Tab-separated table of C-alpha atoms in Angstrom:
chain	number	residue	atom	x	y	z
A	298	UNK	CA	-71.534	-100.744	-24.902
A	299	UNK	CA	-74.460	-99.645	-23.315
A	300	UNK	CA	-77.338	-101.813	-22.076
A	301	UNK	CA	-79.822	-101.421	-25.138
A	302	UNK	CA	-77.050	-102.018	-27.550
A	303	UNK	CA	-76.759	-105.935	-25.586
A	304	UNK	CA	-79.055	-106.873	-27.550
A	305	UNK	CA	-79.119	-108.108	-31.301
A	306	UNK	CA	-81.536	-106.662	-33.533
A	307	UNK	CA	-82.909	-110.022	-34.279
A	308	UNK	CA	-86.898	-111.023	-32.944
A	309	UNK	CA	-86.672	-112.381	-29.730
A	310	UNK	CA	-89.331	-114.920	-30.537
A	311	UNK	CA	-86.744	-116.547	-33.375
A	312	UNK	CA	-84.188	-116.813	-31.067
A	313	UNK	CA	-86.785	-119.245	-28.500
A	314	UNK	CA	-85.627	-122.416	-30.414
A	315	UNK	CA	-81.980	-121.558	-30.662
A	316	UNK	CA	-81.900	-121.297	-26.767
A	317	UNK	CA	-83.403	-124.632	-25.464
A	318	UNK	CA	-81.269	-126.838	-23.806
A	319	UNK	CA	-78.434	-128.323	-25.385
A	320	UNK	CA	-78.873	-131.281	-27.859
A	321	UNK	CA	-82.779	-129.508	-28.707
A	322	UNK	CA	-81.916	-126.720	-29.762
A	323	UNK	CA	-81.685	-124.975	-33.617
A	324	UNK	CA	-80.024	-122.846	-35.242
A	325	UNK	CA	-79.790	-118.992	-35.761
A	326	UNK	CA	-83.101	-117.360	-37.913
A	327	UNK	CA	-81.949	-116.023	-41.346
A	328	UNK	CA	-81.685	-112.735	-40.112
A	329	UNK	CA	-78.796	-113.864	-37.857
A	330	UNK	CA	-76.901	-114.412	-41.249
A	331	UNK	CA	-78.472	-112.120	-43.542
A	332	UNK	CA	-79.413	-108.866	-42.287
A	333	UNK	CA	-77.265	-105.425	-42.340
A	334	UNK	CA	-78.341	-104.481	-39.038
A	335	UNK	CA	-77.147	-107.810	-37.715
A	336	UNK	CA	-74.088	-107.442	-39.317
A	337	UNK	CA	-73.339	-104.034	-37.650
A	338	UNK	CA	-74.287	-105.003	-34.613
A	339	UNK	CA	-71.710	-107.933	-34.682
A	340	UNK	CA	-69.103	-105.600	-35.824
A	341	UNK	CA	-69.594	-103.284	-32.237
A	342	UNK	CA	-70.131	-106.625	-29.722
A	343	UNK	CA	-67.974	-109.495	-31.266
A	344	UNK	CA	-64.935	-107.316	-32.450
A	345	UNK	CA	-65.124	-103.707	-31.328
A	346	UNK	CA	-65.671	-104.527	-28.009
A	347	UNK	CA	-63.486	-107.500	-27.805
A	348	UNK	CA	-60.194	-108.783	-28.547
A	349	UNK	CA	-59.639	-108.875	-32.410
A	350	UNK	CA	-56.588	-111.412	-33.960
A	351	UNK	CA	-54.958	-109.059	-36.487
A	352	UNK	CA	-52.228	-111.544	-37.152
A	353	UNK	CA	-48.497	-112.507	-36.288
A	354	UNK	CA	-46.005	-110.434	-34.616
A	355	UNK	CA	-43.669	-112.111	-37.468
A	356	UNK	CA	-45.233	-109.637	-40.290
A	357	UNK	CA	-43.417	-106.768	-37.966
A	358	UNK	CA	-40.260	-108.299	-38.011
A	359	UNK	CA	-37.894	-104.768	-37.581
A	360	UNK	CA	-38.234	-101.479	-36.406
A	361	UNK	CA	-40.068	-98.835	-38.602
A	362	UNK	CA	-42.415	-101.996	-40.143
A	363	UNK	CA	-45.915	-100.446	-40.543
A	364	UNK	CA	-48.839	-102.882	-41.015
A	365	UNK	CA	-52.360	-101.400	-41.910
A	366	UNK	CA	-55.472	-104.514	-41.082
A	367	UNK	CA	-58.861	-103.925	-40.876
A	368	UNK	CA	-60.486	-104.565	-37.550
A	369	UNK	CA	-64.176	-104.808	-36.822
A	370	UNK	CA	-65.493	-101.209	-38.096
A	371	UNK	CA	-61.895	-99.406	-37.938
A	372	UNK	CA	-58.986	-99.428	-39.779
A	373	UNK	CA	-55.791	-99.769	-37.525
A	374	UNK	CA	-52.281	-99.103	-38.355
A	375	UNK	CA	-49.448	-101.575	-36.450
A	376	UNK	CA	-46.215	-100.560	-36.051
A	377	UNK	CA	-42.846	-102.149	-34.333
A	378	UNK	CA	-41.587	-98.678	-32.590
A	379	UNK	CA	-37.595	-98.482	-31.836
A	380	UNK	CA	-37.836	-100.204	-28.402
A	381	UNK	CA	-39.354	-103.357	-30.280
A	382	UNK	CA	-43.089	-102.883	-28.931
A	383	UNK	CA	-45.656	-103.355	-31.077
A	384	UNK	CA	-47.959	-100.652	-30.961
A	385	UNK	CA	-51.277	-99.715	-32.710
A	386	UNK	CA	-53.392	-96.431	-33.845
A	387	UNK	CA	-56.228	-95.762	-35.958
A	388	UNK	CA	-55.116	-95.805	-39.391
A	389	UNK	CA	-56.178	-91.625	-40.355
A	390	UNK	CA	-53.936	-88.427	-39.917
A	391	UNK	CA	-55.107	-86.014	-37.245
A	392	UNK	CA	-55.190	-83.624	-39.685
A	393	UNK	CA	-58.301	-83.894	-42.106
A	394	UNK	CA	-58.633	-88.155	-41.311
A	395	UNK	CA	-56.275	-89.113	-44.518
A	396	UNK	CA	-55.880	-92.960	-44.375
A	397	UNK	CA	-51.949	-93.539	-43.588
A	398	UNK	CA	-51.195	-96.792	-45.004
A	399	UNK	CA	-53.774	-98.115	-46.902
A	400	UNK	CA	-55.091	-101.611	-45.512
A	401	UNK	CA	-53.218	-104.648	-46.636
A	402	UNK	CA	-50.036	-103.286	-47.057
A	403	UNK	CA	-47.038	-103.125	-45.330
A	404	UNK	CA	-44.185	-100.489	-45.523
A	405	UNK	CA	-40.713	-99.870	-43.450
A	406	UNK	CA	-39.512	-96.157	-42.210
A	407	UNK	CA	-38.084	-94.344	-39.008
A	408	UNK	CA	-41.632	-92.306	-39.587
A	409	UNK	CA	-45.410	-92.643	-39.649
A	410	UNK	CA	-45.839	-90.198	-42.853
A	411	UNK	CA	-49.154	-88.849	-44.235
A	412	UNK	CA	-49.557	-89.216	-47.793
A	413	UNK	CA	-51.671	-86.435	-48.250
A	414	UNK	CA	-50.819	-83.707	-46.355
A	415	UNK	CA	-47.208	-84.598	-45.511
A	416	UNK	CA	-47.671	-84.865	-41.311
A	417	UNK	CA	-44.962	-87.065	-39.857
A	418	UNK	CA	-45.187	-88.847	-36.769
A	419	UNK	CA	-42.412	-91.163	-35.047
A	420	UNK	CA	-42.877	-94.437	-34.345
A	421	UNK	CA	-44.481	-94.265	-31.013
A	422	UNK	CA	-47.181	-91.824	-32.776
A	423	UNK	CA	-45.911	-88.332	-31.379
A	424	UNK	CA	-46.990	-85.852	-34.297
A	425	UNK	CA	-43.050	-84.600	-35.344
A	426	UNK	CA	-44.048	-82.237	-37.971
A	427	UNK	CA	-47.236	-79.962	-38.382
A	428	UNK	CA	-48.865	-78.138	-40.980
A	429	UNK	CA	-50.536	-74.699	-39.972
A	430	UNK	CA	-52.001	-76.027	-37.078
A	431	UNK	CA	-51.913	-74.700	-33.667
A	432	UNK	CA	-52.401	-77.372	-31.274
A	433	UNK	CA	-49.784	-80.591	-32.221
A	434	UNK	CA	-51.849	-84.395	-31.825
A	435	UNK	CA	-50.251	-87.374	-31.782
A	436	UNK	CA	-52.036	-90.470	-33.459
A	437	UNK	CA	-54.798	-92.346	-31.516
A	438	UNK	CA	-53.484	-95.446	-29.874
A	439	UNK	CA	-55.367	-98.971	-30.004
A	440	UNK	CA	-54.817	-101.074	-27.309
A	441	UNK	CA	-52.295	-104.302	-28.050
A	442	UNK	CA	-51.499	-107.433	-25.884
A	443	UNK	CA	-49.392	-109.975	-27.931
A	444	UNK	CA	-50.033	-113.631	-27.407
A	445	UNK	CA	-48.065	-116.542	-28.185
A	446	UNK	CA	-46.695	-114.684	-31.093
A	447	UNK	CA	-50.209	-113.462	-32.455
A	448	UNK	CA	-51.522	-109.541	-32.057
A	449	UNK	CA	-54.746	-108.572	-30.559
A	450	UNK	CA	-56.174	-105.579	-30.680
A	451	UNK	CA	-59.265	-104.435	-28.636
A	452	UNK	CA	-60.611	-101.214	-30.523
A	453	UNK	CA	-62.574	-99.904	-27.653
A	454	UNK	CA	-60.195	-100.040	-24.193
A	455	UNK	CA	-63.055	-102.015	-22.348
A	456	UNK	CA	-61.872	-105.289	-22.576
A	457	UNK	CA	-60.904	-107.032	-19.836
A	458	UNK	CA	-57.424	-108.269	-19.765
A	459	UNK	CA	-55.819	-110.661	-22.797
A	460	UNK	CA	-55.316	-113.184	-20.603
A	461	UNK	CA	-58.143	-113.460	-18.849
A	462	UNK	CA	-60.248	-113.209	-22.609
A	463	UNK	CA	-58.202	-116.310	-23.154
A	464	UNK	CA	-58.809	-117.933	-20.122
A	465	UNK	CA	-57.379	-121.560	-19.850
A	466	UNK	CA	-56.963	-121.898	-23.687
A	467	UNK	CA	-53.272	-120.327	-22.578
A	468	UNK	CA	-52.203	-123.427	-20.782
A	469	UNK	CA	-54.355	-126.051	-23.264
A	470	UNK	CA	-52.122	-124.816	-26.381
A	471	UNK	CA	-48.821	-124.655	-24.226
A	472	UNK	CA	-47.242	-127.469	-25.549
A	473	UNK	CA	-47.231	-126.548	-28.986
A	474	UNK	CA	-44.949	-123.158	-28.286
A	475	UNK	CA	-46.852	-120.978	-30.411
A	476	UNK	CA	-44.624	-118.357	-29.769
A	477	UNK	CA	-42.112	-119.891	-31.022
A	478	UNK	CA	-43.343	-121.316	-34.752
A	479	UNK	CA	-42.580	-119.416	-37.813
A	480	UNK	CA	-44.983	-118.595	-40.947
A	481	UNK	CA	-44.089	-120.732	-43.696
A	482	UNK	CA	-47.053	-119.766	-45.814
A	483	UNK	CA	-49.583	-117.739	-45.941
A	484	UNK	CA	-53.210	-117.986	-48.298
A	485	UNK	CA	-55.544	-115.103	-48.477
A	486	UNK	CA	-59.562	-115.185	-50.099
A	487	UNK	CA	-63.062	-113.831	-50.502
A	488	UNK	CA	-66.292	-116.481	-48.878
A	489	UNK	CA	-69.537	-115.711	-50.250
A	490	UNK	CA	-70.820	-116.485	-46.788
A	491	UNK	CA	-71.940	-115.019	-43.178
A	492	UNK	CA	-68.519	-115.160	-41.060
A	493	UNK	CA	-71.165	-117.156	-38.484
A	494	UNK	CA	-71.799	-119.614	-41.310
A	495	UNK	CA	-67.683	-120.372	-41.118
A	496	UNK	CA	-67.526	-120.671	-37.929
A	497	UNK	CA	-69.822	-122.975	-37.665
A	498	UNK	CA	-68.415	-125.404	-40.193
A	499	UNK	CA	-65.211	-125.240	-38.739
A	500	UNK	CA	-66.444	-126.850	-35.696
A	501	UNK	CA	-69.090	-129.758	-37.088
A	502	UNK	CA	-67.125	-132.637	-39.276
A	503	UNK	CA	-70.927	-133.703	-40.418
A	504	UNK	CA	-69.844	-132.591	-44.230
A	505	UNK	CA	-66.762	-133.839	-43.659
A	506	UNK	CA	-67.580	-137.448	-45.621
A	507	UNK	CA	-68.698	-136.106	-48.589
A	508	UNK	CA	-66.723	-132.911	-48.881
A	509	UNK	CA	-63.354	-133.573	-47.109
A	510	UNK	CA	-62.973	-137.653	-48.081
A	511	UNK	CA	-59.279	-136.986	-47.855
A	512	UNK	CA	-59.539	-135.491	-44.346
A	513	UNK	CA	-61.563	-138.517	-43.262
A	514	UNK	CA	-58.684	-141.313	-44.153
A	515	UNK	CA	-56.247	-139.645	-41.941
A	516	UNK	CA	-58.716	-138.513	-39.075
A	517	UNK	CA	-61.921	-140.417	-38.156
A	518	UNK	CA	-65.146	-137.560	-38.583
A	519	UNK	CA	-66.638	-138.491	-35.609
A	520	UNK	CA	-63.881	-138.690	-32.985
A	521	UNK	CA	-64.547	-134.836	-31.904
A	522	UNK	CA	-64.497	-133.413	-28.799
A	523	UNK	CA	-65.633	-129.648	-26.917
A	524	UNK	CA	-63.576	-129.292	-23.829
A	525	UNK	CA	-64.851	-127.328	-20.917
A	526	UNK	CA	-62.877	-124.383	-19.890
A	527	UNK	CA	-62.868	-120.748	-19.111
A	528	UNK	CA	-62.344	-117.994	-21.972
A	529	UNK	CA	-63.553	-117.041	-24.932
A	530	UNK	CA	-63.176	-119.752	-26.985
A	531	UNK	CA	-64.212	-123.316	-27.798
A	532	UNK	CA	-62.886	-126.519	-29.205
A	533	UNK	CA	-61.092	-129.385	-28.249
A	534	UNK	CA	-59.090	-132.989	-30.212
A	535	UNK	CA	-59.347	-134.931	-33.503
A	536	UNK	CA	-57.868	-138.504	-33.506
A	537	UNK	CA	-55.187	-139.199	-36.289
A	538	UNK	CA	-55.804	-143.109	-37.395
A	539	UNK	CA	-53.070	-145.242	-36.069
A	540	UNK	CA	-50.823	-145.327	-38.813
A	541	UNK	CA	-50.887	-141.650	-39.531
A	542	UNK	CA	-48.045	-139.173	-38.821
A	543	UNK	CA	-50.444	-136.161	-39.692
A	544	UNK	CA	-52.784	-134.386	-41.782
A	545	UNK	CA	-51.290	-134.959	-45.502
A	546	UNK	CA	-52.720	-136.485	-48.120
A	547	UNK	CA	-50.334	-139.511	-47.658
A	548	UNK	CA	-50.394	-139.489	-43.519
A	549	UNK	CA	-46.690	-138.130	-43.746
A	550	UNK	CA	-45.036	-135.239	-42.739
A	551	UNK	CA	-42.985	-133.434	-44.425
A	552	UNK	CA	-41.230	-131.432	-41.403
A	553	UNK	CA	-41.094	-132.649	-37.882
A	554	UNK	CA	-42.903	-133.124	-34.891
A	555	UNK	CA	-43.300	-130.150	-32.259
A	556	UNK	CA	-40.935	-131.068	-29.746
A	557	UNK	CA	-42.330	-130.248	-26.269
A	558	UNK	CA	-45.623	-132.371	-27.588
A	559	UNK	CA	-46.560	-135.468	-25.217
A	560	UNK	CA	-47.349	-138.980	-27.017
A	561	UNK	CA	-50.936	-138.814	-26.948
A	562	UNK	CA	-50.945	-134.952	-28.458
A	563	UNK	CA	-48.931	-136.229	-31.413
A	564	UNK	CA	-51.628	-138.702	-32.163
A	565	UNK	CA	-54.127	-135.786	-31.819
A	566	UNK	CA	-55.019	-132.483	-34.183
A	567	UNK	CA	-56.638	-129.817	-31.912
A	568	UNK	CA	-59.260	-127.204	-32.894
A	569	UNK	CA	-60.213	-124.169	-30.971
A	570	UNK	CA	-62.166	-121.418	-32.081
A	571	UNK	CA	-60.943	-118.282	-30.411
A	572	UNK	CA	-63.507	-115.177	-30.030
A	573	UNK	CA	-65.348	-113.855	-33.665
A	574	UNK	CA	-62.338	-114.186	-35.530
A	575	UNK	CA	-59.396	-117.055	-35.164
A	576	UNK	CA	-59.734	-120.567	-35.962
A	577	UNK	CA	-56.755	-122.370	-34.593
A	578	UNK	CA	-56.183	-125.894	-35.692
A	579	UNK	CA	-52.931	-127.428	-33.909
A	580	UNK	CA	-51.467	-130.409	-35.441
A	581	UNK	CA	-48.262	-132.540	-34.116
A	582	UNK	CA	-46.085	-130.880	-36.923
A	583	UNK	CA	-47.509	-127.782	-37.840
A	584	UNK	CA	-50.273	-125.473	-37.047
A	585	UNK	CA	-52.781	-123.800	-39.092
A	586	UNK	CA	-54.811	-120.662	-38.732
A	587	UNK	CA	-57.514	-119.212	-40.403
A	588	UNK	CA	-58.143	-115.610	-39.002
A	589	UNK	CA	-61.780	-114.068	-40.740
A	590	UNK	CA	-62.693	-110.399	-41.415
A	591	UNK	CA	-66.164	-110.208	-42.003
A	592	UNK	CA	-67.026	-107.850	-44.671
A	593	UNK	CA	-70.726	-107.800	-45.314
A	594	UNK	CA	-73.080	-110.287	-44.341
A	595	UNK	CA	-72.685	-112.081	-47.074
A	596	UNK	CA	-68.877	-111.771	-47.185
A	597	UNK	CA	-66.348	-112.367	-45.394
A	598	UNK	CA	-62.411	-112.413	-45.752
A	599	UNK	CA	-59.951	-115.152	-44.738
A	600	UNK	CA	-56.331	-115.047	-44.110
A	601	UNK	CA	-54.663	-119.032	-44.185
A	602	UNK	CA	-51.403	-119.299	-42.072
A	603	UNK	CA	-48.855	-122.177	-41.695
A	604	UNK	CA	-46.707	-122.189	-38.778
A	605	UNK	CA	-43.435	-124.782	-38.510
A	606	UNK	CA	-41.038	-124.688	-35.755
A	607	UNK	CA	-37.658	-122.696	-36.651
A	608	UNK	CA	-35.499	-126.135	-37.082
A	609	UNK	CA	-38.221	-127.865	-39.676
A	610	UNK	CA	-37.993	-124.974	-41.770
A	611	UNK	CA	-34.055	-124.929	-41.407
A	612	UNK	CA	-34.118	-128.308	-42.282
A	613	UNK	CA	-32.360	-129.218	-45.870
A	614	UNK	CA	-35.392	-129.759	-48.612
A	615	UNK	CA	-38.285	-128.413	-46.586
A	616	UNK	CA	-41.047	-127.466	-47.922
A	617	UNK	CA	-44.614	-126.892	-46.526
A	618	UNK	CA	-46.753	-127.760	-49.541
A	619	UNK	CA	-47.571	-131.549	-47.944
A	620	UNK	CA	-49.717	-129.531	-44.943
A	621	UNK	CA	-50.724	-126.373	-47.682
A	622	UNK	CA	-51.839	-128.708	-50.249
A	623	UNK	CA	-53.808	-130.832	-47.712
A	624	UNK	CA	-55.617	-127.205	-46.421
A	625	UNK	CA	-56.402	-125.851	-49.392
């Protein structure tokens, strides 16, 4: 981005309160939540020009799977090519722009095929076939760094490098082997609301009394923490009370606990907000993500994910409806 476009579109004079020093200052003016411009503006700094969650390598489980997701301003097309690597393009035909795969849906082939005009390119997005055109294009490639089993995707090549986005968040989530969990469920809906507006109360438990009374006899609302760290994120613990197991509306679990998790991070449930659009909430069974696409300003999308580890899942009876019925 270039210098000018550094700066919201929002009067400098509202922003005067919402930049005094921590514990005195406010929150964002209206506009911040409210206004078009805003929202376009957001859509170039926070996920065009950044690392965008589009999700779990999991939903590309073989060869040939083809994943279309919207991210930030762009639609983008993910596909598992026939060395395994996940790979991304922009989701239109070279030819006249023809959306590929339409977003949300997910189709298997040895080819990338046009729906309109009938181009077909392989997996790796070499055009194979062309249609009265002179010069051959391949598709336009998206950069991709995979971590701990979710995709990013940074739409315009500046970013700086996945893991140093992430910063020490990599080695504060270690434990739970990410990587290695497996989606048990997945719940999709529509917010009336500012993405900004979910963000935010994801990370405040002030509501969480009234609104969440369930969530408050299995984890004390004011036992929160921020940890201090490098990256692009923020976040940090949630106590369990003493004779809870984990977040369930009994205090049981239903699978089992992560196994590489210390004593004192099975008696914890750890939230970390990671960029514009992944809310990552670890508990010591399971772990639960939230990944937003804003839509409008007064929209925005979220995709609900519960991830076990392999033997819970394997296990006789399982069933993850004790952690989906608590999150839903």
């Amino acid at each position: 981005m270039d210098a000018s476009s550094l700066v919201a579109p929002v009067d400098p004079s509202a922003l005067a309160q919402v930049l005094r020093p921590f514990g005195e200052g406010e929150g964002l003016p209206r506009d911040a939540y409210v206004s078009p411009a805003v929202h376009q503006w957001e859509l170039g700094a926070f996920l065009d020009d950044a690392w965008v969650c589009v999700g779990r390598a999991q939903a590309l489980d073989q060869v040939g799977a083809q994943r279309a997701i919207r991210a930030g301003r762009e639609g983008v097309l993910l596909v598992r090519d026939r060395s395994g690597e996940i790979r991304g393009f922009f989701n239109v035909c070279r030819h006249r722009a023809h959306e590929l795969v339409q977003v949300g849906e997910c189709v298997r082939g040895g080819q990338i095929r046009c729906p309109y005009h009938g181009w077909v390119y392989e997996l790796d997005g070499a055009l194979r076939g062309q249609r009265r055109e002179p010069e051959p294009r391949g598709l336009v490639p998206v950069r991709v760094e995979i971590w701990r089993g979710f995709v990013f995707v940074n739409l315009s090549g500046s970013a700086v490098p996945l893991a140093q986005w992430l910063g020490d968040l990599d080695a504060l989530t270690a434990a739970h082997d990410l990587e290695s969990l497996q989606i048990a469920a997945t719940h999709s809906y529509e917010l009336v609301a500012n993405w900004k507006l979910v963000v935010e109360n994801y990370h405040e438990c002030y509501h969480c009394p009234l609104i969440h009374p369930q969530l408050c006899r299995v984890s004390p609302p004011n036992s929160g923490q921020n940890y201090a760290g490098a990256g692009a994120w923020i976040g940090g613990p949630m106590q369990l009370m003493t004779d809870v197991e984990t977040m369930s509306f009994d205090g049981k679990s239903g699978g089992r606990p992560l196994p590489r998790l210390s004593p004192e991070q099975r008696r914890s449930v750890f939230y970390y907000g990671v960029g514009a659009n992944l809310l990552l909430s670890l508990h010591p069974d399971y772990v639960l993500t939230h990944r937003l696409e804003p839509l409008a300003p007064d929209r925005t999308r979220v995709e609900c994910q519960w991830l076990f580890h392999p033997d819970a899942i394997a296990a006789p009876g399982f069933s993850p409806a004790y952690a989906v019925d608590f999150g839903t």
